[in-house]
mmCIF file of C-alpha atoms and ligand atoms in Angstrom:
data_model
loop_
_atom_site.group_PDB
_atom_site.id
_atom_site.type_symbol
_atom_site.label_atom_id
_atom_site.label_comp_id
_atom_site.label_asym_id
_atom_site.label_seq_id
_atom_site.Cartn_x
_atom_site.Cartn_y
_atom_site.Cartn_z
ATOM 1 C CA MET A 1 55.400 -93.292 -33.784
ATOM 2 C CA ASP A 2 55.537 -96.640 -35.140
ATOM 3 C CA GLY A 3 53.379 -97.739 -37.530
ATOM 4 C CA LEU A 4 51.390 -94.614 -37.639
ATOM 5 C CA PRO A 5 51.218 -92.257 -40.607
ATOM 6 C CA GLU A 6 53.151 -88.811 -40.085
ATOM 7 C CA PRO A 7 50.578 -86.642 -38.167
ATOM 8 C CA LEU A 8 49.495 -84.076 -41.256
ATOM 9 C CA PRO A 9 50.039 -80.418 -40.604
ATOM 10 C CA PRO A 10 46.705 -78.880 -39.054
ATOM 11 C CA LEU A 11 44.689 -77.330 -41.093
ATOM 12 C CA ALA A 12 43.171 -74.430 -39.643
ATOM 13 C CA GLY A 13 40.241 -72.774 -41.228
ATOM 14 C CA PRO A 14 39.917 -69.924 -43.103
ATOM 15 C CA ARG A 15 43.752 -68.466 -43.607
ATOM 16 C CA ALA A 16 44.234 -64.974 -42.658
ATOM 17 C CA GLU A 17 44.886 -64.263 -46.419
ATOM 18 C CA ASP A 18 41.144 -65.788 -47.747
ATOM 19 C CA LEU A 19 39.268 -63.020 -45.387
ATOM 20 C CA ALA A 20 38.024 -59.460 -46.422
ATOM 21 C CA PRO A 21 39.348 -57.139 -43.875
ATOM 22 C CA TRP A 22 35.874 -56.673 -42.606
ATOM 23 C CA ALA A 23 35.818 -60.713 -41.452
ATOM 24 C CA CYS A 24 36.294 -61.754 -38.334
ATOM 25 C CA HIS A 25 39.124 -63.730 -37.776
ATOM 26 C CA SER A 26 39.399 -66.087 -34.970
ATOM 27 C CA ALA A 27 43.089 -65.530 -34.006
ATOM 28 C CA ARG A 28 41.237 -61.694 -33.186
ATOM 29 C CA SER A 29 38.081 -63.375 -31.226
ATOM 30 C CA ARG A 30 37.059 -61.163 -28.238
ATOM 31 C CA GLY A 31 37.758 -64.175 -26.599
ATOM 32 C CA ARG A 32 35.172 -66.437 -24.802
ATOM 33 C CA ARG A 33 34.018 -65.084 -20.761
ATOM 34 C CA HIS A 34 35.944 -68.334 -19.455
ATOM 35 C CA PRO A 35 39.546 -68.381 -20.982
ATOM 36 C CA GLU A 36 40.641 -71.600 -22.303
ATOM 37 C CA LEU A 37 43.499 -72.327 -24.586
ATOM 38 C CA ASP A 38 43.037 -73.240 -28.211
ATOM 39 C CA ALA A 39 42.207 -76.199 -29.683
ATOM 40 C CA PRO A 40 45.170 -77.340 -31.892
ATOM 41 C CA THR A 41 43.262 -78.609 -34.886
ATOM 42 C CA ARG A 42 40.129 -75.877 -34.845
ATOM 43 C CA THR A 43 39.343 -72.407 -35.105
ATOM 44 C CA ALA A 44 37.879 -70.425 -31.991
ATOM 45 C CA PHE A 45 34.704 -70.459 -34.463
ATOM 46 C CA GLN A 46 34.677 -74.051 -35.343
ATOM 47 C CA ARG A 47 35.229 -75.071 -32.111
ATOM 48 C CA ASP A 48 31.819 -72.451 -30.958
ATOM 49 C CA ARG A 49 30.538 -74.402 -33.986
ATOM 50 C CA ASP A 50 31.129 -78.019 -32.055
ATOM 51 C CA ARG A 51 29.786 -76.986 -29.375
ATOM 52 C CA ILE A 52 26.224 -75.940 -30.381
ATOM 53 C CA VAL A 53 25.989 -79.189 -32.235
ATOM 54 C CA HIS A 54 26.989 -81.875 -29.181
ATOM 55 C CA SER A 55 24.897 -79.591 -26.860
ATOM 56 C CA THR A 56 21.051 -81.046 -26.177
ATOM 57 C CA ALA A 57 19.264 -77.765 -27.122
ATOM 58 C CA PHE A 58 20.413 -78.217 -30.244
ATOM 59 C CA ARG A 59 18.751 -81.976 -30.316
ATOM 60 C CA ARG A 60 15.691 -80.959 -28.912
ATOM 61 C CA LEU A 61 15.697 -78.719 -32.457
ATOM 62 C CA VAL A 62 14.266 -81.649 -34.339
ATOM 63 C CA TYR A 63 11.106 -81.832 -32.369
ATOM 64 C CA LYS A 64 9.707 -78.351 -32.320
ATOM 65 C CA THR A 65 7.548 -76.546 -34.490
ATOM 66 C CA GLN A 66 8.363 -73.997 -36.841
ATOM 67 C CA VAL A 67 5.364 -73.370 -38.978
ATOM 68 C CA PHE A 68 3.424 -76.324 -38.517
ATOM 69 C CA LEU A 69 3.020 -78.691 -35.309
ATOM 70 C CA ASN A 70 5.424 -81.699 -35.196
ATOM 71 C CA HIS A 71 2.779 -84.275 -35.161
ATOM 72 C CA GLU A 72 1.492 -82.904 -38.429
ATOM 73 C CA GLY A 73 3.257 -84.435 -40.524
ATOM 74 C CA ASP A 74 6.920 -86.120 -41.230
ATOM 75 C CA LEU A 75 7.752 -83.539 -44.168
ATOM 76 C CA PHE A 76 7.150 -80.146 -42.942
ATOM 77 C CA ARG A 77 10.249 -78.103 -41.745
ATOM 78 C CA THR A 78 11.332 -78.471 -37.767
ATOM 79 C CA ARG A 79 13.351 -75.435 -36.056
ATOM 80 C CA LEU A 80 16.424 -78.045 -37.057
ATOM 81 C CA THR A 81 16.096 -78.468 -40.526
ATOM 82 C CA HIS A 82 15.502 -74.344 -40.726
ATOM 83 C CA SER A 83 18.596 -74.795 -38.786
ATOM 84 C CA LEU A 84 20.154 -76.780 -41.913
ATOM 85 C CA GLU A 85 18.487 -74.720 -44.150
ATOM 86 C CA VAL A 86 20.005 -71.121 -42.461
ATOM 87 C CA ALA A 87 23.491 -72.325 -42.450
ATOM 88 C CA GLN A 88 23.489 -73.932 -45.551
ATOM 89 C CA LEU A 89 22.761 -70.440 -47.204
ATOM 90 C CA GLY A 90 24.902 -68.564 -43.968
ATOM 91 C CA ARG A 91 27.839 -70.441 -46.040
ATOM 92 C CA SER A 92 27.425 -69.699 -49.659
ATOM 93 C CA LEU A 93 27.386 -66.463 -49.304
ATOM 94 C CA ALA A 94 29.501 -66.346 -46.749
ATOM 95 C CA ARG A 95 32.071 -67.166 -48.721
ATOM 96 C CA ALA A 96 30.736 -65.677 -52.058
ATOM 97 C CA LEU A 97 31.681 -62.215 -49.606
ATOM 98 C CA ARG A 98 34.909 -63.711 -47.980
ATOM 99 C CA LEU A 99 33.559 -63.493 -44.612
ATOM 100 C CA ASN A 100 34.174 -66.236 -42.213
ATOM 101 C CA GLU A 101 31.925 -69.524 -42.787
ATOM 102 C CA ASP A 102 32.197 -70.784 -39.339
ATOM 103 C CA LEU A 103 31.878 -68.514 -38.106
ATOM 104 C CA VAL A 104 28.570 -68.083 -39.866
ATOM 105 C CA GLU A 105 27.714 -72.141 -39.020
ATOM 106 C CA ALA A 106 28.113 -71.334 -35.820
ATOM 107 C CA ILE A 107 25.689 -68.440 -35.579
ATOM 108 C CA ALA A 108 23.572 -69.786 -37.905
ATOM 109 C CA LEU A 109 22.692 -73.438 -36.057
ATOM 110 C CA ALA A 110 22.036 -71.751 -32.718
ATOM 111 C CA HIS A 111 20.087 -68.538 -33.647
ATOM 112 C CA ASP A 112 16.749 -70.230 -32.470
ATOM 113 C CA LEU A 113 17.874 -72.524 -29.778
ATOM 114 C CA GLY A 114 15.518 -70.577 -27.475
ATOM 115 C CA HIS A 115 12.374 -71.488 -29.085
ATOM 116 C CA THR A 116 9.789 -72.471 -27.473
ATOM 117 C CA PRO A 117 7.614 -75.320 -28.136
ATOM 118 C CA PHE A 118 5.240 -74.573 -30.698
ATOM 119 C CA GLY A 119 6.690 -72.073 -32.578
ATOM 120 C CA HIS A 120 5.195 -68.502 -32.344
ATOM 121 C CA ALA A 121 2.171 -69.799 -30.946
ATOM 122 C CA GLY A 122 4.374 -71.200 -27.608
ATOM 123 C CA GLN A 123 6.865 -68.051 -27.772
ATOM 124 C CA ASP A 124 4.214 -65.360 -27.494
ATOM 125 C CA ALA A 125 2.693 -67.652 -25.131
ATOM 126 C CA LEU A 126 4.988 -67.052 -22.512
ATOM 127 C CA ASN A 127 5.606 -64.045 -22.885
ATOM 128 C CA THR A 128 2.676 -62.793 -21.722
ATOM 129 C CA CYS A 129 2.802 -65.911 -18.632
ATOM 130 C CA MET A 130 5.964 -63.823 -18.054
ATOM 131 C CA ALA A 131 4.806 -60.435 -18.620
ATOM 132 C CA ALA A 132 4.876 -59.033 -14.746
ATOM 133 C CA HIS A 133 8.373 -61.289 -14.681
ATOM 134 C CA GLY A 134 10.527 -59.243 -17.306
ATOM 135 C CA GLY A 135 8.860 -61.168 -20.036
ATOM 136 C CA PHE A 136 10.529 -63.882 -22.568
ATOM 137 C CA GLU A 137 12.595 -62.912 -26.021
ATOM 138 C CA HIS A 138 13.489 -65.781 -28.385
ATOM 139 C CA ASN A 139 17.061 -64.244 -29.068
ATOM 140 C CA LEU A 140 17.329 -63.580 -25.089
ATOM 141 C CA GLN A 141 16.558 -66.858 -24.499
ATOM 142 C CA SER A 142 19.294 -68.716 -27.373
ATOM 143 C CA LEU A 143 22.172 -67.183 -25.482
ATOM 144 C CA ARG A 144 20.456 -68.130 -22.478
ATOM 145 C CA VAL A 145 20.611 -71.233 -23.560
ATOM 146 C CA VAL A 146 24.243 -71.338 -24.343
ATOM 147 C CA ASP A 147 25.781 -69.037 -21.584
ATOM 148 C CA ALA A 148 24.012 -70.546 -18.623
ATOM 149 C CA LEU A 149 21.108 -73.661 -19.199
ATOM 150 C CA GLU A 150 23.486 -76.064 -20.900
ATOM 151 C CA GLU A 151 25.230 -78.509 -19.044
ATOM 152 C CA ARG A 152 28.259 -80.222 -20.275
ATOM 153 C CA TYR A 153 31.460 -78.874 -18.891
ATOM 154 C CA PRO A 154 33.112 -79.057 -15.586
ATOM 155 C CA GLN A 155 34.364 -75.822 -15.309
ATOM 156 C CA TYR A 156 31.622 -73.785 -15.523
ATOM 157 C CA ASP A 157 28.003 -73.292 -17.165
ATOM 158 C CA GLY A 158 26.856 -73.009 -20.834
ATOM 159 C CA LEU A 159 29.628 -73.371 -23.772
ATOM 160 C CA ASN A 160 31.318 -71.180 -23.290
ATOM 161 C CA LEU A 161 30.813 -69.498 -26.714
ATOM 162 C CA CYS A 162 32.956 -66.420 -28.646
ATOM 163 C CA PHE A 163 31.753 -63.132 -28.394
ATOM 164 C CA GLU A 164 31.222 -62.869 -31.646
ATOM 165 C CA THR A 165 29.119 -66.335 -31.731
ATOM 166 C CA ARG A 166 26.939 -65.085 -28.382
ATOM 167 C CA GLU A 167 27.018 -61.413 -30.592
ATOM 168 C CA GLY A 168 25.222 -63.178 -33.976
ATOM 169 C CA ILE A 169 22.647 -65.452 -31.825
ATOM 170 C CA LEU A 170 21.172 -61.946 -29.896
ATOM 171 C CA LYS A 171 19.736 -60.407 -32.861
ATOM 172 C CA HIS A 172 17.590 -58.465 -31.171
ATOM 173 C CA CYS A 173 17.342 -56.866 -27.438
ATOM 174 C CA SER A 174 14.826 -54.732 -26.008
ATOM 175 C CA ARG A 175 16.558 -51.928 -24.125
ATOM 176 C CA ALA A 176 15.533 -52.755 -20.673
ATOM 177 C CA ASN A 177 17.530 -56.579 -21.293
ATOM 178 C CA ALA A 178 20.224 -54.657 -23.200
ATOM 179 C CA GLU A 179 21.090 -52.761 -19.763
ATOM 180 C CA LEU A 180 21.238 -55.727 -17.807
ATOM 181 C CA ILE A 181 23.227 -57.393 -19.925
ATOM 182 C CA GLU A 182 25.586 -54.370 -20.173
ATOM 183 C CA ALA A 183 25.577 -54.226 -16.396
ATOM 184 C CA ARG A 184 26.999 -57.850 -16.002
ATOM 185 C CA GLU A 185 29.285 -57.853 -18.721
ATOM 186 C CA PRO A 186 30.245 -54.266 -19.118
ATOM 187 C CA GLY A 187 31.163 -53.586 -23.232
ATOM 188 C CA GLY A 188 29.757 -56.975 -24.151
ATOM 189 C CA VAL A 189 26.426 -57.806 -26.325
ATOM 190 C CA GLY A 190 24.122 -56.201 -24.525
ATOM 191 C CA ARG A 191 25.826 -52.970 -25.981
ATOM 192 C CA ARG A 192 25.485 -52.471 -29.408
ATOM 193 C CA PHE A 193 21.732 -52.063 -28.167
ATOM 194 C CA LEU A 194 22.297 -49.658 -26.210
ATOM 195 C CA ASP A 195 24.543 -47.308 -28.515
ATOM 196 C CA ARG A 196 23.080 -48.637 -31.771
ATOM 197 C CA THR A 197 25.489 -49.931 -33.989
ATOM 198 C CA GLN A 198 25.521 -53.007 -35.760
ATOM 199 C CA PRO A 199 26.599 -56.991 -35.204
ATOM 200 C CA SER A 200 29.584 -58.655 -37.455
ATOM 201 C CA LEU A 201 28.967 -58.607 -40.897
ATOM 202 C CA GLU A 202 28.863 -62.730 -40.382
ATOM 203 C CA ALA A 203 25.882 -61.972 -37.569
ATOM 204 C CA GLN A 204 23.816 -59.699 -40.353
ATOM 205 C CA LEU A 205 24.561 -62.490 -42.820
ATOM 206 C CA CYS A 206 22.574 -65.185 -41.067
ATOM 207 C CA ASN A 207 19.630 -62.319 -40.050
ATOM 208 C CA LEU A 208 19.426 -62.342 -43.896
ATOM 209 C CA ALA A 209 19.713 -66.143 -44.301
ATOM 210 C CA ASP A 210 17.315 -66.853 -41.636
ATOM 211 C CA GLU A 211 14.462 -64.986 -43.535
ATOM 212 C CA ILE A 212 15.290 -65.894 -47.369
ATOM 213 C CA ALA A 213 15.661 -69.565 -45.485
ATOM 214 C CA TYR A 214 12.006 -69.294 -43.929
ATOM 215 C CA ASN A 215 10.266 -67.488 -46.856
ATOM 216 C CA ALA A 216 10.930 -70.527 -49.097
ATOM 217 C CA HIS A 217 10.481 -73.373 -46.884
ATOM 218 C CA ASP A 218 7.733 -71.770 -45.487
ATOM 219 C CA ILE A 219 6.290 -71.280 -49.478
ATOM 220 C CA ASP A 220 6.937 -75.005 -49.643
ATOM 221 C CA ASP A 221 4.939 -76.556 -46.449
ATOM 222 C CA GLY A 222 2.022 -74.521 -46.816
ATOM 223 C CA VAL A 223 1.834 -75.615 -50.542
ATOM 224 C CA ARG A 224 2.501 -79.162 -49.168
ATOM 225 C CA SER A 225 0.212 -78.746 -46.481
ATOM 226 C CA GLY A 226 -3.172 -77.348 -49.040
ATOM 227 C CA LEU A 227 -3.162 -74.259 -47.034
ATOM 228 C CA ILE A 228 -1.791 -72.329 -50.238
ATOM 229 C CA THR A 229 -0.957 -72.986 -53.453
ATOM 230 C CA LEU A 230 0.982 -72.205 -55.775
ATOM 231 C CA ASP A 231 -1.894 -70.269 -58.316
ATOM 232 C CA GLN A 232 -2.732 -68.264 -55.215
ATOM 233 C CA LEU A 233 1.172 -67.482 -54.468
ATOM 234 C CA GLN A 234 1.095 -65.730 -58.676
ATOM 235 C CA ASP A 235 -0.478 -62.611 -56.337
ATOM 236 C CA VAL A 236 3.318 -61.784 -55.497
ATOM 237 C CA PRO A 237 6.446 -60.785 -57.922
ATOM 238 C CA LEU A 238 8.857 -62.271 -56.493
ATOM 239 C CA VAL A 239 6.861 -65.588 -56.534
ATOM 240 C CA ALA A 240 5.444 -65.000 -60.265
ATOM 241 C CA ARG A 241 8.341 -63.777 -61.672
ATOM 242 C CA PHE A 242 10.438 -67.222 -61.165
ATOM 243 C CA THR A 243 7.126 -69.411 -62.361
ATOM 244 C CA ARG A 244 6.816 -67.417 -65.475
ATOM 245 C CA GLU A 245 10.820 -68.069 -65.893
ATOM 246 C CA THR A 246 10.382 -71.275 -64.839
ATOM 247 C CA LEU A 247 7.527 -71.969 -67.117
ATOM 248 C CA ALA A 248 9.126 -70.181 -70.189
ATOM 249 C CA ALA A 249 11.671 -72.309 -69.827
ATOM 250 C CA PHE A 250 9.496 -75.569 -69.244
ATOM 251 C CA PRO A 251 6.832 -74.917 -70.559
ATOM 252 C CA THR A 252 5.192 -78.338 -70.050
ATOM 253 C CA LEU A 253 6.138 -78.082 -66.297
ATOM 254 C CA GLY A 254 3.918 -78.515 -63.574
ATOM 255 C CA GLY A 255 3.171 -80.457 -60.217
ATOM 256 C CA ARG A 256 5.700 -80.567 -57.113
ATOM 257 C CA ARG A 257 8.439 -79.915 -59.793
ATOM 258 C CA LEU A 258 7.394 -76.595 -60.735
ATOM 259 C CA LEU A 259 6.794 -75.439 -57.487
ATOM 260 C CA TYR A 260 10.583 -76.841 -56.212
ATOM 261 C CA GLU A 261 11.878 -74.702 -59.281
ATOM 262 C CA THR A 262 10.728 -71.701 -58.842
ATOM 263 C CA ILE A 263 11.240 -71.699 -55.716
ATOM 264 C CA ARG A 264 15.094 -72.871 -56.179
ATOM 265 C CA ARG A 265 15.089 -69.962 -58.602
ATOM 266 C CA MET A 266 14.126 -67.064 -56.058
ATOM 267 C CA LEU A 267 16.037 -68.531 -54.045
ATOM 268 C CA SER A 268 19.501 -67.435 -56.301
ATOM 269 C CA ALA A 269 17.732 -64.666 -57.563
ATOM 270 C CA GLN A 270 18.142 -62.985 -53.552
ATOM 271 C CA VAL A 271 21.368 -64.541 -53.177
ATOM 272 C CA TYR A 272 22.768 -62.702 -55.750
ATOM 273 C CA ASP A 273 20.860 -60.112 -54.587
ATOM 274 C CA VAL A 274 22.617 -60.013 -51.632
ATOM 275 C CA MET A 275 25.803 -60.474 -52.928
ATOM 276 C CA SER A 276 25.403 -57.183 -55.568
ATOM 277 C CA ALA A 277 23.844 -54.862 -52.363
ATOM 278 C CA THR A 278 26.788 -55.837 -49.860
ATOM 279 C CA ALA A 279 29.626 -55.488 -52.870
ATOM 280 C CA ALA A 280 28.585 -51.942 -53.645
ATOM 281 C CA GLY A 281 27.528 -51.205 -49.769
ATOM 282 C CA LEU A 282 31.366 -52.582 -49.483
ATOM 283 C CA ALA A 283 33.024 -50.899 -51.308
ATOM 284 C CA GLU A 284 31.497 -47.630 -50.433
ATOM 285 C CA TRP A 285 31.976 -47.742 -46.823
ATOM 286 C CA THR A 286 35.539 -49.854 -47.597
ATOM 287 C CA PRO A 287 35.614 -50.348 -43.630
ATOM 288 C CA SER A 288 38.962 -51.914 -42.363
ATOM 289 C CA ASP A 289 37.877 -54.294 -40.322
ATOM 290 C CA VAL A 290 35.245 -55.768 -38.190
ATOM 291 C CA ASP A 291 35.172 -53.045 -35.477
ATOM 292 C CA ALA A 292 35.166 -50.082 -38.249
ATOM 293 C CA ALA A 293 32.128 -52.462 -40.131
ATOM 294 C CA ARG A 294 30.329 -52.474 -36.903
ATOM 295 C CA GLN A 295 30.002 -48.583 -36.578
ATOM 296 C CA ALA A 296 28.817 -48.193 -40.378
ATOM 297 C CA PRO A 297 25.207 -48.794 -41.431
ATOM 298 C CA PRO A 298 23.576 -52.491 -42.356
ATOM 299 C CA LEU A 299 25.453 -53.652 -44.857
ATOM 300 C CA LEU A 300 24.769 -56.722 -45.271
ATOM 301 C CA ARG A 301 21.745 -56.461 -47.252
ATOM 302 C CA PHE A 302 18.320 -56.608 -50.421
ATOM 303 C CA THR A 303 18.717 -53.890 -53.241
ATOM 304 C CA ASP A 304 15.693 -51.404 -52.382
ATOM 305 C CA ALA A 305 14.047 -53.815 -54.591
ATOM 306 C CA MET A 306 14.485 -56.773 -53.709
ATOM 307 C CA ARG A 307 13.363 -56.133 -49.452
ATOM 308 C CA ALA A 308 10.099 -54.396 -51.143
ATOM 309 C CA GLU A 309 9.124 -57.939 -52.737
ATOM 310 C CA SER A 310 10.530 -59.708 -50.142
ATOM 311 C CA THR A 311 8.389 -57.269 -47.612
ATOM 312 C CA ALA A 312 5.225 -58.625 -50.580
ATOM 313 C CA LEU A 313 6.152 -62.094 -49.800
ATOM 314 C CA LYS A 314 6.598 -61.544 -45.935
ATOM 315 C CA ARG A 315 2.798 -59.945 -45.885
ATOM 316 C CA PHE A 316 1.303 -62.497 -48.185
ATOM 317 C CA LEU A 317 2.129 -65.649 -45.272
ATOM 318 C CA PHE A 318 1.112 -64.003 -43.034
ATOM 319 C CA ALA A 319 -1.802 -62.851 -44.282
ATOM 320 C CA ASN A 320 -2.977 -66.506 -45.502
ATOM 321 C CA LEU A 321 -0.502 -68.545 -44.225
ATOM 322 C CA TYR A 322 0.789 -67.895 -40.238
ATOM 323 C CA ARG A 323 -3.005 -66.359 -40.138
ATOM 324 C CA HIS A 324 -4.800 -69.096 -41.511
ATOM 325 C CA PRO A 325 -8.073 -70.347 -39.395
ATOM 326 C CA GLN A 326 -6.358 -73.801 -39.522
ATOM 327 C CA VAL A 327 -3.184 -72.612 -38.413
ATOM 328 C CA VAL A 328 -4.975 -70.225 -36.001
ATOM 329 C CA ALA A 329 -6.742 -73.228 -34.296
ATOM 330 C CA THR A 330 -3.695 -75.167 -33.210
ATOM 331 C CA THR A 331 -2.009 -71.706 -32.590
ATOM 332 C CA VAL A 332 -5.035 -71.474 -29.741
ATOM 333 C CA GLN A 333 -4.253 -74.981 -28.211
ATOM 334 C CA ALA A 334 -0.638 -74.997 -28.136
ATOM 335 C CA GLN A 335 -1.459 -71.271 -26.190
ATOM 336 C CA GLN A 336 -3.130 -73.146 -23.773
ATOM 337 C CA VAL A 337 -0.405 -75.630 -23.274
ATOM 338 C CA VAL A 338 2.023 -73.275 -22.333
ATOM 339 C CA HIS A 339 -0.391 -71.395 -19.923
ATOM 340 C CA GLU A 340 -1.256 -74.232 -18.076
ATOM 341 C CA LEU A 341 1.729 -75.818 -17.924
ATOM 342 C CA PHE A 342 3.109 -72.393 -16.614
ATOM 343 C CA ALA A 343 0.189 -72.096 -13.749
ATOM 344 C CA ALA A 344 0.994 -75.714 -12.815
ATOM 345 C CA TYR A 345 4.803 -75.210 -11.988
ATOM 346 C CA MET A 346 4.135 -72.113 -11.206
ATOM 347 C CA ASP A 347 1.961 -73.868 -8.146
ATOM 348 C CA ALA A 348 4.738 -76.887 -7.820
ATOM 349 C CA PRO A 349 7.857 -76.677 -9.080
ATOM 350 C CA THR A 350 9.050 -79.900 -7.711
ATOM 351 C CA GLN A 351 7.265 -80.820 -11.191
ATOM 352 C CA MET A 352 9.759 -80.102 -13.172
ATOM 353 C CA LYS A 353 11.302 -82.879 -13.568
ATOM 354 C CA GLY A 354 15.130 -82.539 -13.760
ATOM 355 C CA HIS A 355 15.017 -79.173 -13.921
ATOM 356 C CA ARG A 356 18.606 -77.415 -12.461
ATOM 357 C CA PRO A 357 17.246 -73.880 -11.402
ATOM 358 C CA LEU A 358 19.720 -71.394 -11.799
ATOM 359 C CA GLY A 359 17.541 -69.520 -8.933
ATOM 360 C CA ALA A 360 17.026 -66.240 -10.495
ATOM 361 C CA ALA A 361 13.744 -66.174 -9.673
ATOM 362 C CA PRO A 362 10.780 -68.864 -10.117
ATOM 363 C CA ALA A 363 9.058 -67.794 -13.124
ATOM 364 C CA ARG A 364 12.709 -67.095 -14.562
ATOM 365 C CA ASP A 365 12.800 -70.571 -13.566
ATOM 366 C CA VAL A 366 9.832 -72.270 -14.822
ATOM 367 C CA ALA A 367 9.824 -69.691 -18.401
ATOM 368 C CA ASP A 368 13.442 -71.989 -18.200
ATOM 369 C CA TYR A 369 11.827 -75.106 -18.502
ATOM 370 C CA ILE A 370 9.069 -74.501 -20.654
ATOM 371 C CA ALA A 371 11.399 -73.023 -23.280
ATOM 372 C CA GLY A 372 13.568 -76.206 -23.542
ATOM 373 C CA MET A 373 10.482 -78.368 -23.312
ATOM 374 C CA THR A 374 10.209 -80.294 -27.322
ATOM 375 C CA ASP A 375 6.824 -80.137 -28.449
ATOM 376 C CA ARG A 376 6.129 -83.311 -27.458
ATOM 377 C CA PHE A 377 7.477 -83.703 -24.015
ATOM 378 C CA ALA A 378 4.865 -80.238 -23.669
ATOM 379 C CA ALA A 379 1.747 -82.524 -24.736
ATOM 380 C CA ARG A 380 3.011 -85.170 -22.426
ATOM 381 C CA GLU A 381 3.835 -83.087 -19.431
ATOM 382 C CA HIS A 382 0.562 -80.881 -20.227
ATOM 383 C CA GLU A 383 -1.727 -84.657 -19.836
ATOM 384 C CA ARG A 384 0.016 -85.358 -16.746
ATOM 385 C CA LEU A 385 -0.358 -82.570 -15.341
ATOM 386 C CA THR A 386 -3.683 -81.369 -16.490
ATOM 387 C CA GLY A 387 -5.135 -85.125 -17.392
ATOM 388 C CA ARG A 388 -6.555 -83.939 -20.495
ATOM 389 C CA ASN A 389 -4.891 -83.953 -24.470
ATOM 390 C CA LEU A 390 -5.041 -80.700 -25.974
ATOM 391 C CA ILE A 391 -2.830 -81.417 -29.048
ATOM 392 C CA THR A 392 -3.493 -84.714 -30.500
HETATM 393 MG MG1 MG B 1 15.366 -68.499 -37.453
#
């Protein structure tokens, strides 16, 4: 080792004594579907996060719609920036609650990998196309991406992630699909939907961080787009409370900074609310380990008051932003693109350039191909196959 510094001892993530008993400990992971040796300097969950960041599906998130179509503006959230915000909120909460931050980060970065182009419009259209072929669920698709669709390793398809990361990615799943997963993988990630138990607290945390993130950034993007205003949002108690609080502290503040300060205070209040509601639940249940936490009721939660306020905000955003005529108009075109792409590839599967069919069924191969597309690739493919440009 002449001339080289002495190697430092490996720093392998959170020490067991820093984690709560009910947290997921990487050394006690239920493991990977294809057994692998441990990495010398990273825990199993850190390695999962790194595999996700290096995946093709992750890079595509930058050109996938969250709410506003990708080409409508450079500052709106995309699936990528949304996922980063979920990871940031998730990690802060995980650290405070002594949960496994690395696992939370891995789940957060992967949670939207299965989303179609064009946001929920794309997903609804693909689900309709797949109605006679088992349907399309984006959570299940995220799992399919990390289990089968990614092509990175010589020995297996997918990323070969740990059980705990895959458990967190599969946020929802119909009973029929859970039964299919259970048949392939007995006692695996489909099981809890049949047993009606909870996922790990890290997985529960990511669901809440997702909700806190999109409620906040959809307000920001909605106001930026001009489709909703901060004035209008004063009808929503959760927003009005923090606008009032901000104006009490900074009476002359207006415009962008008033909006940001309102959102910032709202985010902090939700994070602290989750911490105190969760701490109370944990004090009551004191699960001895992660399996006991899976058997308990959902322990990562808002207080009832915050849950009601968050629901009211969601209702507002649904009525005034997601269902805004201007958003709906782009939705209709995006759905037409997906429907026509689906029909074109079903007629001529050889048009799916560079696609590796998994061979389950022709329709599922087409759904995998379309789901993997970015907004702009879908628009270009649609134009190539139909000669019409619907997304301008
Ligand atoms: Mg999300």
